[in-house]
Amino acid sequence: KAKEYGAMLQQGVDPRLGQASIIQEKENEAKLEAQKGSIEQLFTSYTSQMEKDGKRTFKAVLTALEKETYPFIKPETKAKDVTKDDLIGILAHMIKRGANTQSNRVRSYLMAAFNYGLAHDNDPANYIGNAKFGLLINPVSVIPKQKAAERVGEHFLNNGEVKQLLWDLENEHTRFQMGEHIRNLLSLCFYTGGQRPYELASSKWDAINWETKTLSVTADISKNKRPHIIPLTDSAINILTKQKVGSFNGYIFPHRLSEERHINLDSLSKAVSRYCEKSEIRSFIPRDIRRTCKTLMGELGISKSIRDRLQNHALQDVSSKHYDRYEYMPEKLRALEVWERELNNVVVDNVIALGGQ
């Protein structure tokens, strides 16, 4: 040390100043390290960005990340210190308890969150106070998905089951303990050709044009962020007319307790689950309604092109993406009228009752 300081003195440098500089540099490094974002900040920032981007699943994603991660990794752990082995442990625990499919979901959430963190430090719009994440790699990238857990959805109700369900919604709601709003929402999903329950539930009354008999799904609630106009058949209008009587706020399907919220979709899932326990038809979930309508409408000879447009699928051909702005309203209405006639030929106890009578 004496030689080192002596050499500094010979060069005209005060060793005390050099030592102070070293101490200051170490303090700065420690301060920067302390400011590195935690795993909790990473999850919060990522899902906040999801919310800004209009992704309605942001709450569910945050809940899943917190539920599965925090028992194994403390929230205050620096995101940069999380290793692939830490994350493998989380996913292995899920697989061990039989949640293979959910493990793939959580893996994709983690992958997206760490990818967000990698880009975060250079984006001034996404700073969390003074925090940076300091990530160099995405630790999830080397962890494979569980391929055996991913199956394309195949379940759909057959014609008789759909008609039995619609008859039950109209006549047996007391036995199945299903409220009017839920019954009307389920019925409307069918009579509009398999629209997404969320998009109907979160639509407001001003989205309906009673003169032209249409319902407009706005871009802000549409899953693919594309506005969508749905022609309404007489049966759909009848459902909406009944719903109007019980509505006390701007939403077509209002929350039971709040004037500023739409109906909770968890209530729909629970109601369908209760129905399946007590009914004779095969078990299904709300998501299956869309597939059911798509399949049975195809059996009626309605073209895939019109069915896709009725359900607002993002069409990928060049013509549809860049040039075709025709709404196909007459074609969609004709398709829904064919579908309506089929739905209203209700079969109960081997007796055909036209128009549900």
Short mmCIF file of C-alpha atoms in Angstrom, two decimals:
data_model
loop_
_atom_site.label_atom_id
_atom_site.label_comp_id
_atom_site.label_asym_id
_atom_site.label_seq_id
_atom_site.Cartn_x
_atom_site.Cartn_y
_atom_site.Cartn_z
CA LYS A 1 0.00 0.00 0.00
CA ALA A 2 2.93 2.35 0.85
CA LYS A 3 4.38 1.80 -2.63
CA GLU A 4 0.97 2.36 -4.22
CA TYR A 5 0.36 5.60 -2.36
CA GLY A 6 3.98 6.69 -2.93
CA ALA A 7 3.56 6.24 -6.67
CA MET A 8 0.38 8.33 -6.54
CA LEU A 9 2.22 11.09 -4.68
CA GLN A 10 5.01 11.07 -7.29
CA GLN A 11 2.30 11.64 -9.93
CA GLY A 12 0.92 14.57 -7.97
CA VAL A 13 -2.22 12.74 -6.84
CA ASP A 14 -3.40 12.91 -3.24
CA PRO A 15 -4.05 9.27 -2.14
CA ARG A 16 -6.86 10.46 0.13
CA LEU A 17 -8.77 11.84 -2.86
CA GLY A 18 -8.29 8.58 -4.76
CA GLN A 19 -9.58 6.61 -1.82
CA ALA A 20 -12.62 8.87 -1.55
CA SER A 21 -13.29 8.33 -5.26
CA ILE A 22 -13.18 4.55 -4.79
CA ILE A 23 -15.55 4.76 -1.85
CA GLN A 24 -17.93 6.99 -3.82
CA GLU A 25 -17.87 4.59 -6.76
CA LYS A 26 -18.76 1.70 -4.50
CA GLU A 27 -21.58 3.70 -2.94
CA ASN A 28 -22.95 4.54 -6.39
CA GLU A 29 -22.82 0.89 -7.40
CA ALA A 30 -24.67 -0.10 -4.23
CA LYS A 31 -27.28 2.59 -4.84
CA LEU A 32 -27.85 1.42 -8.42
CA GLU A 33 -28.11 -2.15 -7.20
CA ALA A 34 -30.68 -1.14 -4.58
CA GLN A 35 -32.74 0.53 -7.27
CA LYS A 36 -32.99 -2.62 -9.40
CA GLY A 37 -36.65 -3.60 -9.68
CA SER A 38 -38.07 -6.50 -7.70
CA ILE A 39 -40.08 -9.40 -9.08
CA GLU A 40 -43.15 -7.77 -7.54
CA GLN A 41 -42.45 -4.53 -9.40
CA LEU A 42 -41.91 -6.49 -12.61
CA PHE A 43 -45.30 -8.21 -12.32
CA THR A 44 -47.08 -4.99 -11.39
CA SER A 45 -45.47 -2.97 -14.17
CA TYR A 46 -46.10 -5.66 -16.79
CA THR A 47 -49.80 -6.07 -15.93
CA SER A 48 -50.22 -2.29 -15.71
CA GLN A 49 -48.96 -2.11 -19.28
CA MET A 50 -51.46 -4.83 -20.20
CA GLU A 51 -54.21 -2.66 -18.76
CA LYS A 52 -52.99 0.36 -20.74
CA ASP A 53 -53.03 -1.77 -23.88
CA GLY A 54 -56.65 -2.71 -23.25
CA LYS A 55 -55.97 -6.37 -22.33
CA ARG A 56 -58.90 -7.27 -20.12
CA THR A 57 -57.12 -10.29 -18.60
CA PHE A 58 -54.55 -8.16 -16.75
CA LYS A 59 -56.08 -8.81 -13.29
CA ALA A 60 -56.27 -12.56 -13.84
CA VAL A 61 -52.65 -12.62 -15.07
CA LEU A 62 -51.41 -10.70 -12.01
CA THR A 63 -53.38 -12.95 -9.66
CA ALA A 64 -51.95 -16.10 -11.28
CA LEU A 65 -48.38 -14.77 -11.17
CA GLU A 66 -48.65 -13.79 -7.52
CA LYS A 67 -50.39 -17.00 -6.47
CA GLU A 68 -47.88 -19.33 -8.11
CA THR A 69 -44.65 -17.35 -7.68
CA TYR A 70 -44.62 -15.84 -4.19
CA PRO A 71 -44.69 -19.14 -2.25
CA PHE A 72 -41.31 -19.90 -3.87
CA ILE A 73 -39.78 -16.49 -4.62
CA LYS A 74 -40.14 -13.59 -2.19
CA PRO A 75 -41.81 -10.53 -3.79
CA GLU A 76 -38.86 -8.31 -2.89
CA THR A 77 -36.36 -10.53 -4.76
CA LYS A 78 -34.61 -8.62 -7.53
CA ALA A 79 -35.98 -9.66 -10.90
CA LYS A 80 -32.43 -9.98 -12.24
CA ASP A 81 -31.61 -12.51 -9.50
CA VAL A 82 -34.40 -14.92 -10.46
CA THR A 83 -32.94 -17.98 -12.16
CA LYS A 84 -34.38 -20.57 -14.51
CA ASP A 85 -34.10 -23.11 -11.69
CA ASP A 86 -36.32 -20.93 -9.50
CA LEU A 87 -38.96 -20.84 -12.23
CA ILE A 88 -38.63 -24.55 -13.05
CA GLY A 89 -39.42 -25.24 -9.40
CA ILE A 90 -42.62 -23.19 -9.61
CA LEU A 91 -43.83 -24.91 -12.77
CA ALA A 92 -42.80 -28.38 -11.53
CA HIS A 93 -44.93 -27.87 -8.43
CA MET A 94 -47.93 -27.01 -10.61
CA ILE A 95 -47.40 -30.07 -12.82
CA LYS A 96 -47.06 -32.30 -9.75
CA ARG A 97 -50.48 -31.23 -8.51
CA GLY A 98 -52.00 -31.97 -11.93
CA ALA A 99 -52.26 -28.40 -13.25
CA ASN A 100 -50.36 -29.06 -16.48
CA THR A 101 -52.40 -26.74 -18.66
CA GLN A 102 -52.29 -23.94 -16.10
CA SER A 103 -48.52 -24.40 -15.81
CA ASN A 104 -48.28 -23.55 -19.51
CA ARG A 105 -50.40 -20.46 -18.92
CA VAL A 106 -48.20 -19.28 -16.03
CA ARG A 107 -45.08 -20.04 -18.08
CA SER A 108 -46.38 -17.79 -20.87
CA TYR A 109 -47.19 -15.04 -18.33
CA LEU A 110 -43.67 -15.27 -16.88
CA MET A 111 -42.14 -15.25 -20.34
CA ALA A 112 -44.06 -12.12 -21.29
CA ALA A 113 -43.28 -10.39 -17.98
CA PHE A 114 -39.51 -10.95 -18.31
CA ASN A 115 -39.56 -9.91 -21.98
CA TYR A 116 -41.26 -6.73 -20.84
CA GLY A 117 -38.56 -6.25 -18.21
CA LEU A 118 -35.80 -6.66 -20.79
CA ALA A 119 -37.22 -3.80 -22.84
CA HIS A 120 -38.28 -1.71 -19.85
CA ASP A 121 -35.00 -0.04 -18.94
CA ASN A 122 -34.69 1.74 -22.28
CA ASP A 123 -38.31 2.91 -22.44
CA PRO A 124 -38.85 6.21 -20.57
CA ALA A 125 -42.61 5.71 -20.60
CA ASN A 126 -42.38 2.64 -18.38
CA TYR A 127 -40.13 3.68 -15.52
CA ILE A 128 -41.19 2.72 -12.00
CA GLY A 129 -39.81 5.69 -10.09
CA ASN A 130 -36.04 5.30 -10.26
CA ALA A 131 -36.12 1.53 -10.57
CA LYS A 132 -34.56 -0.47 -13.37
CA PHE A 133 -34.64 -4.23 -13.73
CA GLY A 134 -31.14 -4.82 -15.07
CA LEU A 135 -32.14 -8.01 -16.87
CA LEU A 136 -29.67 -9.48 -19.36
CA ILE A 137 -31.62 -12.61 -20.38
CA ASN A 138 -35.10 -14.05 -20.07
CA PRO A 139 -34.76 -17.01 -17.67
CA VAL A 140 -38.00 -18.56 -18.98
CA SER A 141 -36.77 -18.89 -22.56
CA VAL A 142 -35.00 -22.21 -21.94
CA ILE A 143 -37.98 -23.82 -20.15
CA PRO A 144 -40.14 -25.89 -22.54
CA LYS A 145 -43.94 -25.96 -22.57
CA GLN A 146 -45.84 -29.09 -21.58
CA LYS A 147 -47.01 -30.07 -25.06
CA ALA A 148 -49.24 -32.91 -23.85
CA ALA A 149 -51.34 -30.42 -21.87
CA GLU A 150 -52.31 -28.31 -24.89
CA ARG A 151 -55.33 -29.68 -26.69
CA VAL A 152 -57.45 -27.84 -29.21
CA GLY A 153 -60.94 -27.30 -27.80
CA GLU A 154 -63.30 -29.84 -29.31
CA HIS A 155 -66.37 -29.92 -27.09
CA PHE A 156 -69.64 -28.56 -28.43
CA LEU A 157 -73.30 -29.21 -27.71
CA ASN A 158 -75.37 -31.10 -30.23
CA ASN A 159 -78.59 -29.78 -31.73
CA GLY A 160 -80.84 -31.47 -29.19
CA GLU A 161 -78.76 -30.26 -26.24
CA VAL A 162 -78.88 -26.65 -27.46
CA LYS A 163 -82.64 -26.78 -27.81
CA GLN A 164 -83.03 -28.38 -24.38
CA LEU A 165 -80.82 -25.68 -22.86
CA LEU A 166 -82.81 -22.86 -24.47
CA TRP A 167 -86.07 -24.45 -23.32
CA ASP A 168 -84.70 -24.76 -19.77
CA LEU A 169 -83.58 -21.12 -19.79
CA GLU A 170 -87.12 -20.09 -20.65
CA ASN A 171 -89.07 -22.51 -18.47
CA GLU A 172 -86.96 -24.18 -15.78
CA HIS A 173 -84.88 -21.34 -14.36
CA THR A 174 -86.25 -21.83 -10.83
CA ARG A 175 -85.12 -25.44 -10.69
CA PHE A 176 -81.65 -24.48 -11.91
CA GLN A 177 -81.40 -21.37 -9.68
CA MET A 178 -80.46 -19.10 -12.54
CA GLY A 179 -81.18 -15.36 -12.49
CA GLU A 180 -82.87 -13.52 -15.33
CA HIS A 181 -79.82 -11.53 -16.41
CA ILE A 182 -77.75 -14.72 -16.72
CA ARG A 183 -80.50 -16.51 -18.64
CA ASN A 184 -80.91 -13.60 -21.04
CA LEU A 185 -77.16 -13.36 -21.59
CA LEU A 186 -76.86 -17.07 -22.36
CA SER A 187 -79.80 -16.96 -24.74
CA LEU A 188 -78.47 -13.86 -26.50
CA CYS A 189 -75.10 -15.57 -27.03
CA PHE A 190 -76.91 -18.25 -29.03
CA TYR A 191 -79.29 -15.97 -30.95
CA THR A 192 -76.42 -13.71 -32.03
CA GLY A 193 -74.51 -16.65 -33.48
CA GLY A 194 -72.02 -17.29 -30.68
CA GLN A 195 -70.81 -13.86 -29.66
CA ARG A 196 -68.27 -13.68 -26.85
CA PRO A 197 -70.13 -13.38 -23.49
CA TYR A 198 -67.80 -10.63 -22.31
CA GLU A 199 -68.48 -8.45 -25.36
CA LEU A 200 -72.24 -8.71 -24.87
CA ALA A 201 -72.04 -8.30 -21.09
CA SER A 202 -69.88 -5.17 -21.30
CA SER A 203 -71.91 -3.49 -24.05
CA LYS A 204 -74.15 -0.56 -23.18
CA TRP A 205 -77.66 0.29 -24.30
CA ASP A 206 -76.42 3.03 -26.61
CA ALA A 207 -74.71 0.28 -28.65
CA ILE A 208 -78.14 -0.86 -29.85
CA ASN A 209 -79.88 0.77 -32.79
CA TRP A 210 -83.52 -0.25 -32.37
CA GLU A 211 -84.49 1.10 -35.78
CA THR A 212 -81.91 -0.81 -37.80
CA LYS A 213 -81.98 -3.73 -35.34
CA THR A 214 -78.23 -3.88 -34.81
CA LEU A 215 -75.82 -4.09 -31.88
CA SER A 216 -72.37 -2.52 -32.24
CA VAL A 217 -69.48 -4.06 -30.33
CA THR A 218 -66.99 -1.21 -29.96
CA ALA A 219 -63.26 -1.63 -30.49
CA ASP A 220 -62.45 -0.99 -26.82
CA ILE A 221 -64.32 -4.13 -25.68
CA SER A 222 -63.70 -6.29 -28.74
CA LYS A 223 -61.11 -9.01 -28.17
CA ASN A 224 -59.32 -8.28 -31.44
CA LYS A 225 -59.84 -4.49 -31.11
CA ARG A 226 -61.96 -4.42 -34.26
CA PRO A 227 -65.47 -2.90 -34.10
CA HIS A 228 -68.21 -5.32 -34.97
CA ILE A 229 -71.86 -4.82 -36.00
CA ILE A 230 -74.29 -7.63 -35.24
CA PRO A 231 -77.71 -7.80 -36.91
CA LEU A 232 -80.47 -8.68 -34.45
CA THR A 233 -83.21 -11.17 -35.25
CA ASP A 234 -86.68 -10.91 -33.72
CA SER A 235 -85.71 -13.42 -31.03
CA ALA A 236 -82.65 -11.36 -30.08
CA ILE A 237 -84.78 -8.20 -29.95
CA ASN A 238 -87.27 -9.98 -27.66
CA ILE A 239 -84.46 -10.97 -25.29
CA LEU A 240 -83.12 -7.40 -25.20
CA THR A 241 -86.61 -6.01 -24.66
CA LYS A 242 -87.06 -8.24 -21.62
CA GLN A 243 -83.61 -7.27 -20.39
CA LYS A 244 -84.42 -3.57 -20.72
CA VAL A 245 -87.13 -3.91 -18.06
CA GLY A 246 -84.65 -5.07 -15.43
CA SER A 247 -81.80 -2.75 -16.34
CA PHE A 248 -81.03 0.17 -14.04
CA ASN A 249 -77.81 1.55 -15.51
CA GLY A 250 -76.06 2.06 -18.83
CA TYR A 251 -75.04 -1.57 -19.27
CA ILE A 252 -77.29 -4.04 -21.07
CA PHE A 253 -76.34 -6.62 -18.45
CA PRO A 254 -75.73 -4.63 -15.27
CA HIS A 255 -74.04 -5.78 -12.10
CA ARG A 256 -76.53 -6.67 -9.40
CA LEU A 257 -75.07 -4.23 -6.85
CA SER A 258 -73.27 -1.51 -8.81
CA GLU A 259 -74.51 1.04 -11.30
CA GLU A 260 -71.04 1.49 -12.78
CA ARG A 261 -70.21 -2.15 -13.58
CA HIS A 262 -71.49 -4.85 -15.89
CA ILE A 263 -72.45 -8.34 -14.79
CA ASN A 264 -69.63 -10.44 -13.38
CA LEU A 265 -68.61 -13.17 -15.83
CA ASP A 266 -67.72 -15.42 -12.90
CA SER A 267 -71.44 -15.48 -12.14
CA LEU A 268 -72.10 -16.79 -15.63
CA SER A 269 -69.55 -19.59 -15.22
CA LYS A 270 -70.97 -20.59 -11.83
CA ALA A 271 -74.53 -20.57 -13.16
CA VAL A 272 -73.58 -22.80 -16.09
CA SER A 273 -71.74 -25.16 -13.71
CA ARG A 274 -74.83 -25.44 -11.47
CA TYR A 275 -77.01 -26.04 -14.52
CA CYS A 276 -74.77 -28.86 -15.76
CA GLU A 277 -74.90 -30.58 -12.36
CA LYS A 278 -78.71 -30.75 -12.44
CA SER A 279 -79.50 -31.12 -16.15
CA GLU A 280 -79.33 -34.14 -18.40
CA ILE A 281 -77.13 -32.59 -21.09
CA ARG A 282 -73.35 -33.03 -21.22
CA SER A 283 -71.26 -30.67 -19.14
CA PHE A 284 -70.06 -27.52 -20.92
CA ILE A 285 -68.57 -24.13 -20.16
CA PRO A 286 -69.57 -20.70 -21.56
CA ARG A 287 -66.61 -20.80 -23.93
CA ASP A 288 -68.14 -23.85 -25.67
CA ILE A 289 -71.17 -21.84 -26.83
CA ARG A 290 -69.12 -20.06 -29.48
CA ARG A 291 -67.80 -23.36 -30.87
CA THR A 292 -71.28 -24.89 -30.70
CA CYS A 293 -72.84 -22.09 -32.78
CA LYS A 294 -69.99 -22.16 -35.29
CA THR A 295 -70.35 -25.91 -35.77
CA LEU A 296 -74.13 -26.22 -35.91
CA MET A 297 -74.50 -23.20 -38.19
CA GLY A 298 -72.06 -24.92 -40.54
CA GLU A 299 -74.28 -28.00 -40.53
CA LEU A 300 -77.13 -25.75 -41.71
CA GLY A 301 -75.08 -24.81 -44.78
CA ILE A 302 -73.99 -21.35 -43.62
CA SER A 303 -70.60 -20.64 -45.18
CA LYS A 304 -67.46 -20.45 -43.07
CA SER A 305 -66.80 -16.95 -44.41
CA ILE A 306 -70.11 -15.64 -43.05
CA ARG A 307 -69.73 -17.56 -39.79
CA ASP A 308 -66.28 -16.03 -39.32
CA ARG A 309 -67.64 -12.56 -39.94
CA LEU A 310 -70.57 -13.12 -37.58
CA GLN A 311 -68.13 -14.02 -34.82
CA ASN A 312 -65.73 -11.19 -35.70
CA HIS A 313 -62.74 -13.41 -36.36
CA ALA A 314 -59.65 -11.58 -37.58
CA LEU A 315 -59.54 -12.60 -41.25
CA GLN A 316 -55.96 -13.00 -42.45
CA ASP A 317 -56.24 -13.03 -46.24
CA VAL A 318 -54.83 -9.95 -48.01
CA SER A 319 -58.20 -8.87 -49.39
CA SER A 320 -59.94 -8.92 -46.00
CA LYS A 321 -57.05 -7.28 -44.14
CA HIS A 322 -56.37 -4.41 -46.51
CA TYR A 323 -59.22 -3.84 -48.94
CA ASP A 324 -62.59 -5.37 -48.07
CA ARG A 325 -64.53 -2.95 -45.85
CA TYR A 326 -67.99 -4.24 -46.74
CA GLU A 327 -69.90 -5.18 -43.57
CA TYR A 328 -71.87 -8.12 -45.09
CA MET A 329 -74.93 -7.09 -43.06
CA PRO A 330 -77.59 -8.65 -45.38
CA GLU A 331 -75.63 -11.91 -45.53
CA LYS A 332 -75.09 -11.99 -41.77
CA LEU A 333 -78.76 -11.27 -41.10
CA ARG A 334 -79.91 -14.03 -43.45
CA ALA A 335 -77.56 -16.47 -41.74
CA LEU A 336 -78.85 -15.52 -38.29
CA GLU A 337 -82.46 -15.87 -39.45
CA VAL A 338 -81.75 -19.40 -40.68
CA TRP A 339 -80.07 -20.14 -37.35
CA GLU A 340 -82.99 -18.56 -35.44
CA ARG A 341 -85.55 -20.78 -37.19
CA GLU A 342 -83.51 -23.84 -36.25
CA LEU A 343 -83.19 -22.75 -32.62
CA ASN A 344 -86.91 -22.02 -32.31
CA ASN A 345 -87.90 -25.51 -33.43
CA VAL A 346 -87.52 -26.68 -29.85
CA VAL A 347 -87.72 -30.40 -29.15
CA VAL A 348 -88.98 -31.34 -25.69
CA ASP A 349 -89.90 -34.94 -24.81
CA ASN A 350 -89.92 -35.89 -28.51
CA VAL A 351 -92.52 -33.22 -29.33
CA ILE A 352 -91.54 -30.42 -31.75
CA ALA A 353 -92.84 -27.04 -30.63
CA LEU A 354 -92.46 -24.32 -33.23
CA GLY A 355 -91.30 -20.96 -31.94
CA GLY A 356 -90.71 -22.39 -28.48
CA GLN A 357 -94.44 -22.70 -27.81
#
